[in-house]
mmCIF file with all atom_site columns, C-alpha atoms in Angstrom:
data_model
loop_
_atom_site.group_PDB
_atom_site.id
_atom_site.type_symbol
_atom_site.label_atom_id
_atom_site.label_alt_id
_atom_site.label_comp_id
_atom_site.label_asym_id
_atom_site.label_entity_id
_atom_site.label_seq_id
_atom_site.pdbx_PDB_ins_code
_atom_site.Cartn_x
_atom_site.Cartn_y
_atom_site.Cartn_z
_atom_site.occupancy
_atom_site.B_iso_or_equiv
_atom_site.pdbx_formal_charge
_atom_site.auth_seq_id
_atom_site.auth_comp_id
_atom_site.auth_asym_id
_atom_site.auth_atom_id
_atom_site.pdbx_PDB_model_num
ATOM 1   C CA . UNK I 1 1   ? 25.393  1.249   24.040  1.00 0.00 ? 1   UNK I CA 1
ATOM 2   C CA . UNK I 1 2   ? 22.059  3.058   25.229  1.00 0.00 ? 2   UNK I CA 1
ATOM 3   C CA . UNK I 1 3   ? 18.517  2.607   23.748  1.00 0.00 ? 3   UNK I CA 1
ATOM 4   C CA . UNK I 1 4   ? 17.020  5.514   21.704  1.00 0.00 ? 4   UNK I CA 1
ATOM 5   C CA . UNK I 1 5   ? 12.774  6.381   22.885  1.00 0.00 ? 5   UNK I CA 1
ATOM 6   C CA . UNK I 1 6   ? 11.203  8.919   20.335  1.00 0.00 ? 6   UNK I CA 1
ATOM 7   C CA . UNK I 1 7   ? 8.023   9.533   22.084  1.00 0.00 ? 7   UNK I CA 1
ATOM 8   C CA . UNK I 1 8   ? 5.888   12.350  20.352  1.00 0.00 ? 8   UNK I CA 1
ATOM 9   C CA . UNK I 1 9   ? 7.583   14.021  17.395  1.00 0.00 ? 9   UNK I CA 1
ATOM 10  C CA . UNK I 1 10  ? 11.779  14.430  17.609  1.00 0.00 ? 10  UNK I CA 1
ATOM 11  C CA . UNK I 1 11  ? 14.738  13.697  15.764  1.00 0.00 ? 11  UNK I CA 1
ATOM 12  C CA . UNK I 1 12  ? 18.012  12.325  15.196  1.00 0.00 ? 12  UNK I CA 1
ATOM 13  C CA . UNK I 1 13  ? 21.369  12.336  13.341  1.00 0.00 ? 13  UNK I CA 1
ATOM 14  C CA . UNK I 1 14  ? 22.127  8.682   13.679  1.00 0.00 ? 14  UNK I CA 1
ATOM 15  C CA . UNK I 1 15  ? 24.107  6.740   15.015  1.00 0.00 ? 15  UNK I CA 1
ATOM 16  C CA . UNK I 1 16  ? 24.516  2.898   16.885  1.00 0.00 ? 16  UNK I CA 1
ATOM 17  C CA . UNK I 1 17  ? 22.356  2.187   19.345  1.00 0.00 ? 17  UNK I CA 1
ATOM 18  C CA . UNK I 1 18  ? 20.784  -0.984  21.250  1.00 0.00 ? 18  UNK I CA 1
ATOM 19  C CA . UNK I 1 19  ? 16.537  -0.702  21.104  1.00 0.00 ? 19  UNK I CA 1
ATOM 20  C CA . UNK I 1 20  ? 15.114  2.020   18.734  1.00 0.00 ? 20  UNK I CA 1
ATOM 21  C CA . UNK I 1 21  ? 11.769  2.535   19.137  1.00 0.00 ? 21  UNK I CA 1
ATOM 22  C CA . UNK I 1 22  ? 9.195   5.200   18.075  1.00 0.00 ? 22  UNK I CA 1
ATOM 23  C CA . UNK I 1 23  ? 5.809   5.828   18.846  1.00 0.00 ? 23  UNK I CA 1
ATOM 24  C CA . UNK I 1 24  ? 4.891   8.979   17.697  1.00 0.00 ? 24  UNK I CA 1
ATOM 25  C CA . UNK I 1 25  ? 6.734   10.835  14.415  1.00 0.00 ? 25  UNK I CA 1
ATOM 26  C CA . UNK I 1 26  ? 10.525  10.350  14.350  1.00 0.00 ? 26  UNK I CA 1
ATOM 27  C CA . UNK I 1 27  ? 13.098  11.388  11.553  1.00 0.00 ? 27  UNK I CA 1
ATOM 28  C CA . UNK I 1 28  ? 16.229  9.915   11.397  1.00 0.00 ? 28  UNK I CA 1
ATOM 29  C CA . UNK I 1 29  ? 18.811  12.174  9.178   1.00 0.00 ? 29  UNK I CA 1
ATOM 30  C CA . UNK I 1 30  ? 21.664  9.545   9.376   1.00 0.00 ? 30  UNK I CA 1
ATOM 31  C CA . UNK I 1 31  ? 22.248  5.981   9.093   1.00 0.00 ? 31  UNK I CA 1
ATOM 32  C CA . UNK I 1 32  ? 21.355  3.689   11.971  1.00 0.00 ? 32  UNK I CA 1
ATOM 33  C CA . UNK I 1 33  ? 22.615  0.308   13.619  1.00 0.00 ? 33  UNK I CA 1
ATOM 34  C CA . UNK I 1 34  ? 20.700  -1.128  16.456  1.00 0.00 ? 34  UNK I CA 1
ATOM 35  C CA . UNK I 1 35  ? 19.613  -4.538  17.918  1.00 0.00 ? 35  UNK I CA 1
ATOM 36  C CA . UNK I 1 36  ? 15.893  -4.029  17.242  1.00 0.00 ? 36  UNK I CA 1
ATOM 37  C CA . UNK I 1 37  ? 13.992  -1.237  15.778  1.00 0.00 ? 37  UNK I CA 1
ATOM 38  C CA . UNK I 1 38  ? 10.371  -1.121  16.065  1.00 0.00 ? 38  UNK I CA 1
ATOM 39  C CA . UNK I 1 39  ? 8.310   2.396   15.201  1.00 0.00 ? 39  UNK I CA 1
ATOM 40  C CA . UNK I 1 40  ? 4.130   2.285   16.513  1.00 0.00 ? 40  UNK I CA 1
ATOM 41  C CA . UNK I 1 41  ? 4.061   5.339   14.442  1.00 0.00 ? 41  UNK I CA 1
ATOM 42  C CA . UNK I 1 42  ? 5.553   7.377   11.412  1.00 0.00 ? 42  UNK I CA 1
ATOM 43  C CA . UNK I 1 43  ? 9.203   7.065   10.715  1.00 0.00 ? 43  UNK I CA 1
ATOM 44  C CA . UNK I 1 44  ? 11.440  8.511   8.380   1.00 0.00 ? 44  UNK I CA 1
ATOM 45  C CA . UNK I 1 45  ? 15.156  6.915   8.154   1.00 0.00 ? 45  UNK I CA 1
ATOM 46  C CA . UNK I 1 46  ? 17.929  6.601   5.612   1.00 0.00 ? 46  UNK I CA 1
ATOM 47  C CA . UNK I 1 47  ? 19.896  3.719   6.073   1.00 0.00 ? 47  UNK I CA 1
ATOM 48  C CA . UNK I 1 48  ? 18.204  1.338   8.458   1.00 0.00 ? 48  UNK I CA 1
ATOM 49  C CA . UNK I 1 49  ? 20.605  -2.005  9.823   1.00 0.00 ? 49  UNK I CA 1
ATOM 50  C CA . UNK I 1 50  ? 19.534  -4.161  12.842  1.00 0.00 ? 50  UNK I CA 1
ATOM 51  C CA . UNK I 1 51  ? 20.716  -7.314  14.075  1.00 0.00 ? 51  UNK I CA 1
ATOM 52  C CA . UNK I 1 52  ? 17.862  -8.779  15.492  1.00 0.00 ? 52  UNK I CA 1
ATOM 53  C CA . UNK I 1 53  ? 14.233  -7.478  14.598  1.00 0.00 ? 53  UNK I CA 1
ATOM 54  C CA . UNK I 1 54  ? 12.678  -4.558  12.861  1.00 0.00 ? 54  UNK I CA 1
ATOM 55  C CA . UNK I 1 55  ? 9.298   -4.053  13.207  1.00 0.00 ? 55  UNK I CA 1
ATOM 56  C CA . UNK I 1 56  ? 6.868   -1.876  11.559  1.00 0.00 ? 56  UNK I CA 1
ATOM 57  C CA . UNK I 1 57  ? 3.250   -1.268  13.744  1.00 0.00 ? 57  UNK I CA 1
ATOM 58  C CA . UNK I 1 58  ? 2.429   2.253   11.689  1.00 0.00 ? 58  UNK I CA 1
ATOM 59  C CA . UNK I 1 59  ? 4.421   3.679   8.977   1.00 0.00 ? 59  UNK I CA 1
ATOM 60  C CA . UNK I 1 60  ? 8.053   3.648   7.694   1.00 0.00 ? 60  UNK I CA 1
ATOM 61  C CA . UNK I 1 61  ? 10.086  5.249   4.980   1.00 0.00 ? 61  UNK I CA 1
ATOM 62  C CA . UNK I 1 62  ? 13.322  5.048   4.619   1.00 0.00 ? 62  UNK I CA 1
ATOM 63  C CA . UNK I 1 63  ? 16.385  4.505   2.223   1.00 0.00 ? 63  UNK I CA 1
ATOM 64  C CA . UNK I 1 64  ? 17.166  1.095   3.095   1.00 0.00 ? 64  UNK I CA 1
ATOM 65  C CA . UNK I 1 65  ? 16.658  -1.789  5.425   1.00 0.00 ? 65  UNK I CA 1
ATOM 66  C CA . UNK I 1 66  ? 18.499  -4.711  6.334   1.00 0.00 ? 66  UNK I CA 1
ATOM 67  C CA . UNK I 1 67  ? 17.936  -7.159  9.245   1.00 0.00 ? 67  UNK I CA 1
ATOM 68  C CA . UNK I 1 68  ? 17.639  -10.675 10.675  1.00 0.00 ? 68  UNK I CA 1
ATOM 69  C CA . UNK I 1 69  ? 13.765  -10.371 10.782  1.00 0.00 ? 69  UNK I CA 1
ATOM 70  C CA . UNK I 1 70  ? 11.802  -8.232  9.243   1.00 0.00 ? 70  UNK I CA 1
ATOM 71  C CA . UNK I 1 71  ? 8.092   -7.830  10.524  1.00 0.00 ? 71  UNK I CA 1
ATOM 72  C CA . UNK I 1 72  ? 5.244   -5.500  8.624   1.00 0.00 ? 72  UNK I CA 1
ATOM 73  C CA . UNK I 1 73  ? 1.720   -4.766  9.880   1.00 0.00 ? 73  UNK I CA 1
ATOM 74  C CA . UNK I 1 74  ? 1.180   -1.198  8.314   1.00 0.00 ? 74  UNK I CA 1
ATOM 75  C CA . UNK I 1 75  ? 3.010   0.668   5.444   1.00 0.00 ? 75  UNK I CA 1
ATOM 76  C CA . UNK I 1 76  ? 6.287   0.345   4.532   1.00 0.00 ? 76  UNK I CA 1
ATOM 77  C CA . UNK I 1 77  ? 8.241   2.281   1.652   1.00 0.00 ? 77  UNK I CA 1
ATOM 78  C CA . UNK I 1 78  ? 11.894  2.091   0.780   1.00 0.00 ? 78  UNK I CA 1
ATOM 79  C CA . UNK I 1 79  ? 13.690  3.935   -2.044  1.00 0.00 ? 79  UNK I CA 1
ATOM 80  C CA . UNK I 1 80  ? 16.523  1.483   -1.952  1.00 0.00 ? 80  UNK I CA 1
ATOM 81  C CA . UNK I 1 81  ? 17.364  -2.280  -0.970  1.00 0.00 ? 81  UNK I CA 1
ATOM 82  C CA . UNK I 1 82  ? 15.756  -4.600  1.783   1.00 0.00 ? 82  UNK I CA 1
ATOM 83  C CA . UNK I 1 83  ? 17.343  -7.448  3.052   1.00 0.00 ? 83  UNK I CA 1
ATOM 84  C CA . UNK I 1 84  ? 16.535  -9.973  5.714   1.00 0.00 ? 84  UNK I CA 1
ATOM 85  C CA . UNK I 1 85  ? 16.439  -13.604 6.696   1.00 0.00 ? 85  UNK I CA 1
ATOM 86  C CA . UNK I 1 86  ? 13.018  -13.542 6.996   1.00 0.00 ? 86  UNK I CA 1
ATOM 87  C CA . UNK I 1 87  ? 10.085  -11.107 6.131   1.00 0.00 ? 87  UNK I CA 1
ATOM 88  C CA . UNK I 1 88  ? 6.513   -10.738 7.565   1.00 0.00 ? 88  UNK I CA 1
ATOM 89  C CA . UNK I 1 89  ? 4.032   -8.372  5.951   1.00 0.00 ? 89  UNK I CA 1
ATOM 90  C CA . UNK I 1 90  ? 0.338   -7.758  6.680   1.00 0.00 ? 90  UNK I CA 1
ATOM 91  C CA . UNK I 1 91  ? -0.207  -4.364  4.939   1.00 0.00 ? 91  UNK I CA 1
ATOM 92  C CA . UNK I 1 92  ? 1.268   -2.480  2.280   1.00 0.00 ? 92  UNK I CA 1
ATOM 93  C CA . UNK I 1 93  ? 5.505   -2.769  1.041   1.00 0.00 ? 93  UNK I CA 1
ATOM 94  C CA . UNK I 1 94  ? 6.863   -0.921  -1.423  1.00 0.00 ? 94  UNK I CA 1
ATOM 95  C CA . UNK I 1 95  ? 10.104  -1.019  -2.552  1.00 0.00 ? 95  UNK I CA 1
ATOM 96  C CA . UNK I 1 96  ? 12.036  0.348   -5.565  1.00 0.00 ? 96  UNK I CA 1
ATOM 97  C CA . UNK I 1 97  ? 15.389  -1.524  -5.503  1.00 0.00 ? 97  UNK I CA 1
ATOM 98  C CA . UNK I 1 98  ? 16.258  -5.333  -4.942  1.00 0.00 ? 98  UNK I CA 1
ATOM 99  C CA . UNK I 1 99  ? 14.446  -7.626  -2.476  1.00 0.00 ? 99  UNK I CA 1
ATOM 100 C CA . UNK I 1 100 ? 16.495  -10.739 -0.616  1.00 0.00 ? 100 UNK I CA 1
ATOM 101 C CA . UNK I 1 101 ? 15.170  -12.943 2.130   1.00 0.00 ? 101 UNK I CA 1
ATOM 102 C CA . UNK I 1 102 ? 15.262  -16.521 2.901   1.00 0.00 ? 102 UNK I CA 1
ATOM 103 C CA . UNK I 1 103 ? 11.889  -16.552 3.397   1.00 0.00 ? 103 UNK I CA 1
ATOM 104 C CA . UNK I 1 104 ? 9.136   -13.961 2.738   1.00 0.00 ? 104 UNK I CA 1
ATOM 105 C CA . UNK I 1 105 ? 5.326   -13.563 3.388   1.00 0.00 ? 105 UNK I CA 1
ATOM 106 C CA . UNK I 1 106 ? 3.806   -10.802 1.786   1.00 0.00 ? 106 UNK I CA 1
ATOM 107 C CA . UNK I 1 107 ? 0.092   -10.204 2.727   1.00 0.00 ? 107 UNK I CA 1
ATOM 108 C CA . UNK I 1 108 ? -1.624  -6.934  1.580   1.00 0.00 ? 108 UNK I CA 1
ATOM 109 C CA . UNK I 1 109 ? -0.773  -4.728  -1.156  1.00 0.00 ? 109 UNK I CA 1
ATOM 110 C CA . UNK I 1 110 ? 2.910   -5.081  -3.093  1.00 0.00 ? 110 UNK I CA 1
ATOM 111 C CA . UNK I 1 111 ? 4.584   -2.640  -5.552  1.00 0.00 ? 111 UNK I CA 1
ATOM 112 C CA . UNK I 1 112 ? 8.082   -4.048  -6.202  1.00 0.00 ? 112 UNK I CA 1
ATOM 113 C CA . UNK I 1 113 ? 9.935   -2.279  -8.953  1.00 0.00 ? 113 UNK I CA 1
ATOM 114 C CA . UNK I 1 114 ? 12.845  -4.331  -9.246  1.00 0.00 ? 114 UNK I CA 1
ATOM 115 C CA . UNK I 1 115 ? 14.128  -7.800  -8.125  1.00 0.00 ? 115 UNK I CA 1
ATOM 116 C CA . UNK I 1 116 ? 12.857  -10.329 -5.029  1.00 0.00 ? 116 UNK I CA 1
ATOM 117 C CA . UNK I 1 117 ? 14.700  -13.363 -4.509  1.00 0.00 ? 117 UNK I CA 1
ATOM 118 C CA . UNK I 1 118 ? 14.075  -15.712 -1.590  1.00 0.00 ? 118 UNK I CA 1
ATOM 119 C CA . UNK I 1 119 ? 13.991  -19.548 -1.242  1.00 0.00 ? 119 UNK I CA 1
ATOM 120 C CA . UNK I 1 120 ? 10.094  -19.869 -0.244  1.00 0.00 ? 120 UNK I CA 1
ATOM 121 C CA . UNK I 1 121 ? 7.906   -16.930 -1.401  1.00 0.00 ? 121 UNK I CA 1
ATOM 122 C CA . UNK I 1 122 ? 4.259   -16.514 -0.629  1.00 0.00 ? 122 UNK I CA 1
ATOM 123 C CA . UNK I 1 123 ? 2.589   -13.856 -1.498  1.00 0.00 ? 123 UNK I CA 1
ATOM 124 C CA . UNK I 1 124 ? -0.696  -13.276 -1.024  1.00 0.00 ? 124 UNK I CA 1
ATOM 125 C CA . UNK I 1 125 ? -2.554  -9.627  -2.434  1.00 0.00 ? 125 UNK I CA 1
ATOM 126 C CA . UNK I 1 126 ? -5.902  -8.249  -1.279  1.00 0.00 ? 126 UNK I CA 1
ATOM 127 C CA . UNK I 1 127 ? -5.590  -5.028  -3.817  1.00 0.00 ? 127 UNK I CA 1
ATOM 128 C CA . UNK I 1 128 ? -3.750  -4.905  -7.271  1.00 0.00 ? 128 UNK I CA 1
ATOM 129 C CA . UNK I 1 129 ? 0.048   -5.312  -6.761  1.00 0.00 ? 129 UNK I CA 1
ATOM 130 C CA . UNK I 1 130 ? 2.682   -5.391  -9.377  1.00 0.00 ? 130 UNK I CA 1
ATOM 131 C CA . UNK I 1 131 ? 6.261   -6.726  -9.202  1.00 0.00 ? 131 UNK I CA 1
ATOM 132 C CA . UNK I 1 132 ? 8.712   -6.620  -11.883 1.00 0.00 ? 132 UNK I CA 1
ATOM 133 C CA . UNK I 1 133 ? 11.428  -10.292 -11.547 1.00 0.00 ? 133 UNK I CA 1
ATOM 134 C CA . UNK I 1 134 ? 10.871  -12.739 -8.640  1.00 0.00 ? 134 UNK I CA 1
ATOM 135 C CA . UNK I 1 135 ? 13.219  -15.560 -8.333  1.00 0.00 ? 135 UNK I CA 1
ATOM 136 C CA . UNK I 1 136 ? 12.711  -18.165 -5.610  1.00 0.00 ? 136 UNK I CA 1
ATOM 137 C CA . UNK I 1 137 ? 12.516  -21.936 -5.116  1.00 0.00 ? 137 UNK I CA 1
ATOM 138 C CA . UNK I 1 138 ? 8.640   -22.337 -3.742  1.00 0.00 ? 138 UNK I CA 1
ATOM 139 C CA . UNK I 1 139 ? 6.891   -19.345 -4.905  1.00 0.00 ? 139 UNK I CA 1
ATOM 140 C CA . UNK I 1 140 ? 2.845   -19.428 -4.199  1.00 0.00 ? 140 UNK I CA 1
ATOM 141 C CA . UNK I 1 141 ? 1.118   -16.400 -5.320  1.00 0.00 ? 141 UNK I CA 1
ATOM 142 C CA . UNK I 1 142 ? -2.552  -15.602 -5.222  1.00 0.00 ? 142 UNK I CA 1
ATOM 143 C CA . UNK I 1 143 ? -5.687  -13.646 -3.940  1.00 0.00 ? 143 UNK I CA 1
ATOM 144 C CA . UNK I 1 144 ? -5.718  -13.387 -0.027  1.00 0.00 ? 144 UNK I CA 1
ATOM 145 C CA . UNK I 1 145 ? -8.321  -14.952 1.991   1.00 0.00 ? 145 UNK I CA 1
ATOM 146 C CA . UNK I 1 146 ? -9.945  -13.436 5.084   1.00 0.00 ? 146 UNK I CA 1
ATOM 147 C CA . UNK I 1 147 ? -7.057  -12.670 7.308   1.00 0.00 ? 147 UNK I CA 1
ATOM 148 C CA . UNK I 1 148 ? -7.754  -11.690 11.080  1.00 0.00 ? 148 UNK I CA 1
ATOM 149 C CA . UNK I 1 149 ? -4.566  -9.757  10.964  1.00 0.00 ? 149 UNK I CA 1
ATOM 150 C CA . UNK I 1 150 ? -5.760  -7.570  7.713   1.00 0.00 ? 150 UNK I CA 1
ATOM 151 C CA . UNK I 1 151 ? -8.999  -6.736  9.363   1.00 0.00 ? 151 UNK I CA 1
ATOM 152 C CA . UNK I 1 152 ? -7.278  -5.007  12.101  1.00 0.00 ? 152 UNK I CA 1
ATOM 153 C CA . UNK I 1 153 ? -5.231  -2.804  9.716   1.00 0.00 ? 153 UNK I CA 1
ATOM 154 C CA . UNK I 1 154 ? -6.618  0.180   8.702   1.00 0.00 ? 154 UNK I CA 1
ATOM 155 C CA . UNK I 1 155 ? -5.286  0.020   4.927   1.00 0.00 ? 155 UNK I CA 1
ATOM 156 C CA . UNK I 1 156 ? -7.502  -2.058  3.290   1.00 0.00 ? 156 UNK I CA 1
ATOM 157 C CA . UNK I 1 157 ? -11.120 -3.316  3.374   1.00 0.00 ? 157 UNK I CA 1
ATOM 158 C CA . UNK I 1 158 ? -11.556 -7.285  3.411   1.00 0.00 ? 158 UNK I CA 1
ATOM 159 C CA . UNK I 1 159 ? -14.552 -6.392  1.002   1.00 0.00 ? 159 UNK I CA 1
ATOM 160 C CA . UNK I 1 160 ? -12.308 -6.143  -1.606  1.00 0.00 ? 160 UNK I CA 1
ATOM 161 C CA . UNK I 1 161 ? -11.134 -9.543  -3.564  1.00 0.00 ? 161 UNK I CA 1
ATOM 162 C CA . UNK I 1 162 ? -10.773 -8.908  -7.207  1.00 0.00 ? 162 UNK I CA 1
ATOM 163 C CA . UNK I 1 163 ? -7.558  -7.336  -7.249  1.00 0.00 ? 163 UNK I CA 1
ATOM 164 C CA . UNK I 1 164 ? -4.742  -8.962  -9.714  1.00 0.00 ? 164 UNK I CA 1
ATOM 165 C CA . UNK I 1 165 ? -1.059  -9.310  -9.915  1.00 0.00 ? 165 UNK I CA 1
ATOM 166 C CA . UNK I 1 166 ? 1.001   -8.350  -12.867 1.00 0.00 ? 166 UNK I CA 1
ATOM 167 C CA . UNK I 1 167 ? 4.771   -9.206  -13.504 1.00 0.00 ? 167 UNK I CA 1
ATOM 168 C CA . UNK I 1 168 ? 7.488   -9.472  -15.899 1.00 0.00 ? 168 UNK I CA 1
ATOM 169 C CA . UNK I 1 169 ? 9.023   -12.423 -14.874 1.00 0.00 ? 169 UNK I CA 1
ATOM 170 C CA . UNK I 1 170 ? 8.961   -15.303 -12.364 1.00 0.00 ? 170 UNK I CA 1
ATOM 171 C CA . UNK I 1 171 ? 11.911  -18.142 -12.071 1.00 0.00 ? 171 UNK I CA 1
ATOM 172 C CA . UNK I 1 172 ? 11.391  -21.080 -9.874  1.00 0.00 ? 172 UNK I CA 1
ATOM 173 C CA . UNK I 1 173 ? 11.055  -24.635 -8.618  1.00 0.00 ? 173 UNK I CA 1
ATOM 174 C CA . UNK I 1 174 ? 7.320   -25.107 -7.542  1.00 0.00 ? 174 UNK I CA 1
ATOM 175 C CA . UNK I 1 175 ? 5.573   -22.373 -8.512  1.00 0.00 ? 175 UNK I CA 1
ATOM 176 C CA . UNK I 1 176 ? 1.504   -21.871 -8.388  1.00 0.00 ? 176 UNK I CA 1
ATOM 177 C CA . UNK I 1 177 ? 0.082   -18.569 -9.618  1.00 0.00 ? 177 UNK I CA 1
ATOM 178 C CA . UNK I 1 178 ? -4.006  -17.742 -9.419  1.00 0.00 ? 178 UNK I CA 1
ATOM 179 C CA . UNK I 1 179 ? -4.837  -14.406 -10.461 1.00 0.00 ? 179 UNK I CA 1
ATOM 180 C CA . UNK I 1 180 ? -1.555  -13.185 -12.340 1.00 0.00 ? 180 UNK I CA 1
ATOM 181 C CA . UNK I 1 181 ? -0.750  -11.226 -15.148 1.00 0.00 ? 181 UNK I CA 1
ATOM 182 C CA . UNK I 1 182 ? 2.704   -12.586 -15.768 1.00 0.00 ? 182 UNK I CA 1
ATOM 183 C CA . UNK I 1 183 ? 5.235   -11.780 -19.460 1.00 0.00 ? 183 UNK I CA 1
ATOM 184 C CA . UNK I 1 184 ? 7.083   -15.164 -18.671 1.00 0.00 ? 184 UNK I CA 1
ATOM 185 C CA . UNK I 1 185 ? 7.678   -17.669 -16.342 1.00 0.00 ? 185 UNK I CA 1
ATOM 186 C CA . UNK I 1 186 ? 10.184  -20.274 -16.012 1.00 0.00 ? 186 UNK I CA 1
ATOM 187 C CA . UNK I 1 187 ? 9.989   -23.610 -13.770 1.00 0.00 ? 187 UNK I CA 1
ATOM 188 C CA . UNK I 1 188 ? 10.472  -27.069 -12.771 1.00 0.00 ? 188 UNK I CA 1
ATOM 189 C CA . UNK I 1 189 ? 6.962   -28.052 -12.151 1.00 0.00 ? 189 UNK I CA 1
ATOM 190 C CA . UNK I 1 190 ? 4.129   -25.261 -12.519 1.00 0.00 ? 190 UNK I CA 1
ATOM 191 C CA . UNK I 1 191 ? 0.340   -24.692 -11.484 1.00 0.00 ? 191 UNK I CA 1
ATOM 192 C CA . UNK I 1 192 ? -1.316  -21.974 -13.473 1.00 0.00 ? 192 UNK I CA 1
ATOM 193 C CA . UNK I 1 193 ? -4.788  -21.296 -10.987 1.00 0.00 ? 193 UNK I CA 1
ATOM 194 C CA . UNK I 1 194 ? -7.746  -19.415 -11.967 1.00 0.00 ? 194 UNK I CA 1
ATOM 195 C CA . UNK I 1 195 ? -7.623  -15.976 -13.408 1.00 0.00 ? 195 UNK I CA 1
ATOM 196 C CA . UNK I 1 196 ? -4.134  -16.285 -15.130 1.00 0.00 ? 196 UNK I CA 1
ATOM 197 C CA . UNK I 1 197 ? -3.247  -14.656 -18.257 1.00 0.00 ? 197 UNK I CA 1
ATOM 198 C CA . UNK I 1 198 ? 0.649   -15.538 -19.096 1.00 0.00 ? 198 UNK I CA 1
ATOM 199 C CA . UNK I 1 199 ? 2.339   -15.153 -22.304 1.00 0.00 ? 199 UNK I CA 1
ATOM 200 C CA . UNK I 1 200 ? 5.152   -17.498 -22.283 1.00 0.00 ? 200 UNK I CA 1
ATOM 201 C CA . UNK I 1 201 ? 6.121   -20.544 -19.922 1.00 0.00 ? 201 UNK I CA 1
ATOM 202 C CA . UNK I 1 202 ? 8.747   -22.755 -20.290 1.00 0.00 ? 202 UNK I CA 1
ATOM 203 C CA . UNK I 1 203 ? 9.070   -25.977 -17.559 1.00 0.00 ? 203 UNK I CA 1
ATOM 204 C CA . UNK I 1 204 ? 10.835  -29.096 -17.273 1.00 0.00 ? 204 UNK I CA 1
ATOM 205 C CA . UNK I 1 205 ? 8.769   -31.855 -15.417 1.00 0.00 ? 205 UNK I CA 1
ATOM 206 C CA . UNK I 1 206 ? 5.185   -30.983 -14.918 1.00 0.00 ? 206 UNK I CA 1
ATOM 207 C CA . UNK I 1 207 ? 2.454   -28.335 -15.804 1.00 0.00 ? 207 UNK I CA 1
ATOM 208 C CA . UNK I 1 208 ? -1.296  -27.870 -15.056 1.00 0.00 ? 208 UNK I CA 1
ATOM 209 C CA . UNK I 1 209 ? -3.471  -25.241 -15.559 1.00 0.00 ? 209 UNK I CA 1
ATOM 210 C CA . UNK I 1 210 ? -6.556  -24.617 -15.142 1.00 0.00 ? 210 UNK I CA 1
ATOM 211 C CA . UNK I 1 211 ? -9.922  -24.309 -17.057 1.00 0.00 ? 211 UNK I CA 1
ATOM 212 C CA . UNK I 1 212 ? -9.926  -20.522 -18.049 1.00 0.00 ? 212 UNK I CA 1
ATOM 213 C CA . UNK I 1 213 ? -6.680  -19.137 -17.414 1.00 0.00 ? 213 UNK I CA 1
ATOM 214 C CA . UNK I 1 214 ? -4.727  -18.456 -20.832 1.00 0.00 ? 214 UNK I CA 1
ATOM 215 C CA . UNK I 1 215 ? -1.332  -19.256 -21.440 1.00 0.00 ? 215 UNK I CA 1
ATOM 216 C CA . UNK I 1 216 ? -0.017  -17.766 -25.156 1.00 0.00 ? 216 UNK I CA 1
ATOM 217 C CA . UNK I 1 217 ? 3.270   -20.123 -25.503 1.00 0.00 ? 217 UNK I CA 1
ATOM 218 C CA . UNK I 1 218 ? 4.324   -23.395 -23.680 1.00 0.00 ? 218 UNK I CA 1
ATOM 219 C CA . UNK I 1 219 ? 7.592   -25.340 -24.232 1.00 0.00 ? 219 UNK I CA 1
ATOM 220 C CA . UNK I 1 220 ? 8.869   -27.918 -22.131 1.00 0.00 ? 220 UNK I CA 1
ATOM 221 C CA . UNK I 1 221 ? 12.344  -27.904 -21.453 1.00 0.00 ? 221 UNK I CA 1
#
């Protein structure tokens, strides 16, 4: 099993390989397996499937992407599923089909069109995200804080902290929201933070929320 090097602009049909790596523009027309795939520059890929890391310095679209560890500091956009044991992201994910990890940190800018599910879920947004059904056991959501690691990426400006996130629907254990616009959400014990507004929440043990924020319905389960 050899490595594959793009190094300035070249492409390939696919294939199974050890190391991937691209710094410069690379276009993939066929699926790939590797060990690790890491691109310091702009990538295009359909399927995407690594057993150890895949790592995203620059850009990367692709059809799909599925690994043991998934790491983010730039832009990445996929058209179909992403799957990991564990996801990093300091910059900007987008993704149009289901979400699974274990674990996920999502710092930047988020535009998830269909389902995440995870067991611990933070996500933290510097810009206006939107995601549509998150299901997780821990979920923490709110405004990002200066991040060292943001300041080095070129896609946002740490100047900006008014952006809000807006959902359909969030299912968990311990959830705490701040800043979310969120249809319903469903949980065992629930802190609604500043800047909420949330139509509908339903919990079982415990609920606080604070002075400001607007919740429309509340039952206790």
């Amino acid at each position: 099993m050899f490595n594959l090097e793009i190094n300035g602009i070249g492409q390939s049909g696919g294939g199974t390989f050890g190391d991937v790596s691209i710094e410069g523009i690379g276009r993939f027309t066929g699926p790939i397996k590797c060990q690790q795939f890491t691109v310091s520059g702009v990538g295009f890929s359909k399927e995407v499937e690594c057993e150890q890391q895949l790592v995203i310095e620059g850009t990367l679209k692709s059809k799909s992407l599925k690994a043991k560890e998934i790491h983010v500091s730039g832009l990445c956009k996929v058209v179909g599923e992403m799957k990991a044991l564990t996801l990093n992201v300091f910059g900007y994910l987008h993704v149009d089909q289901s979400l699974k990890f274990e674990q996920a940190v999502i710092e930047g800018k988020a535009k998830l069109k269909e389902s995440l599910e995870a067991n611990h879920l933070e996500l933290l947004f510097v810009e206006d995200s939107f995601f549509e059904v998150i299901t997780a056991t821990t979920i923490r959501i709110t405004r990002s804080l200066e991040s060292t690691r943001l300041s080095q990426n070129k896609w946002f400006s740490l100047k900006k902290r008014t952006g809000l996130i807006s959902g359909e629907l969030i299912e968990g254990e311990d959830i705490h929201l701040e800043y979310a616009q969120v249809k319903q959400v469903y949980g065992d014990r629930v802190f609604v933070g500043p800047g909420c507004h949330i139509d509908t929440i339903e919990y079982k043990e415990q609920l606080e929320i604070a002075p400001g924020s607007v919740v429309k319905t509340i039952k206790q389960i």
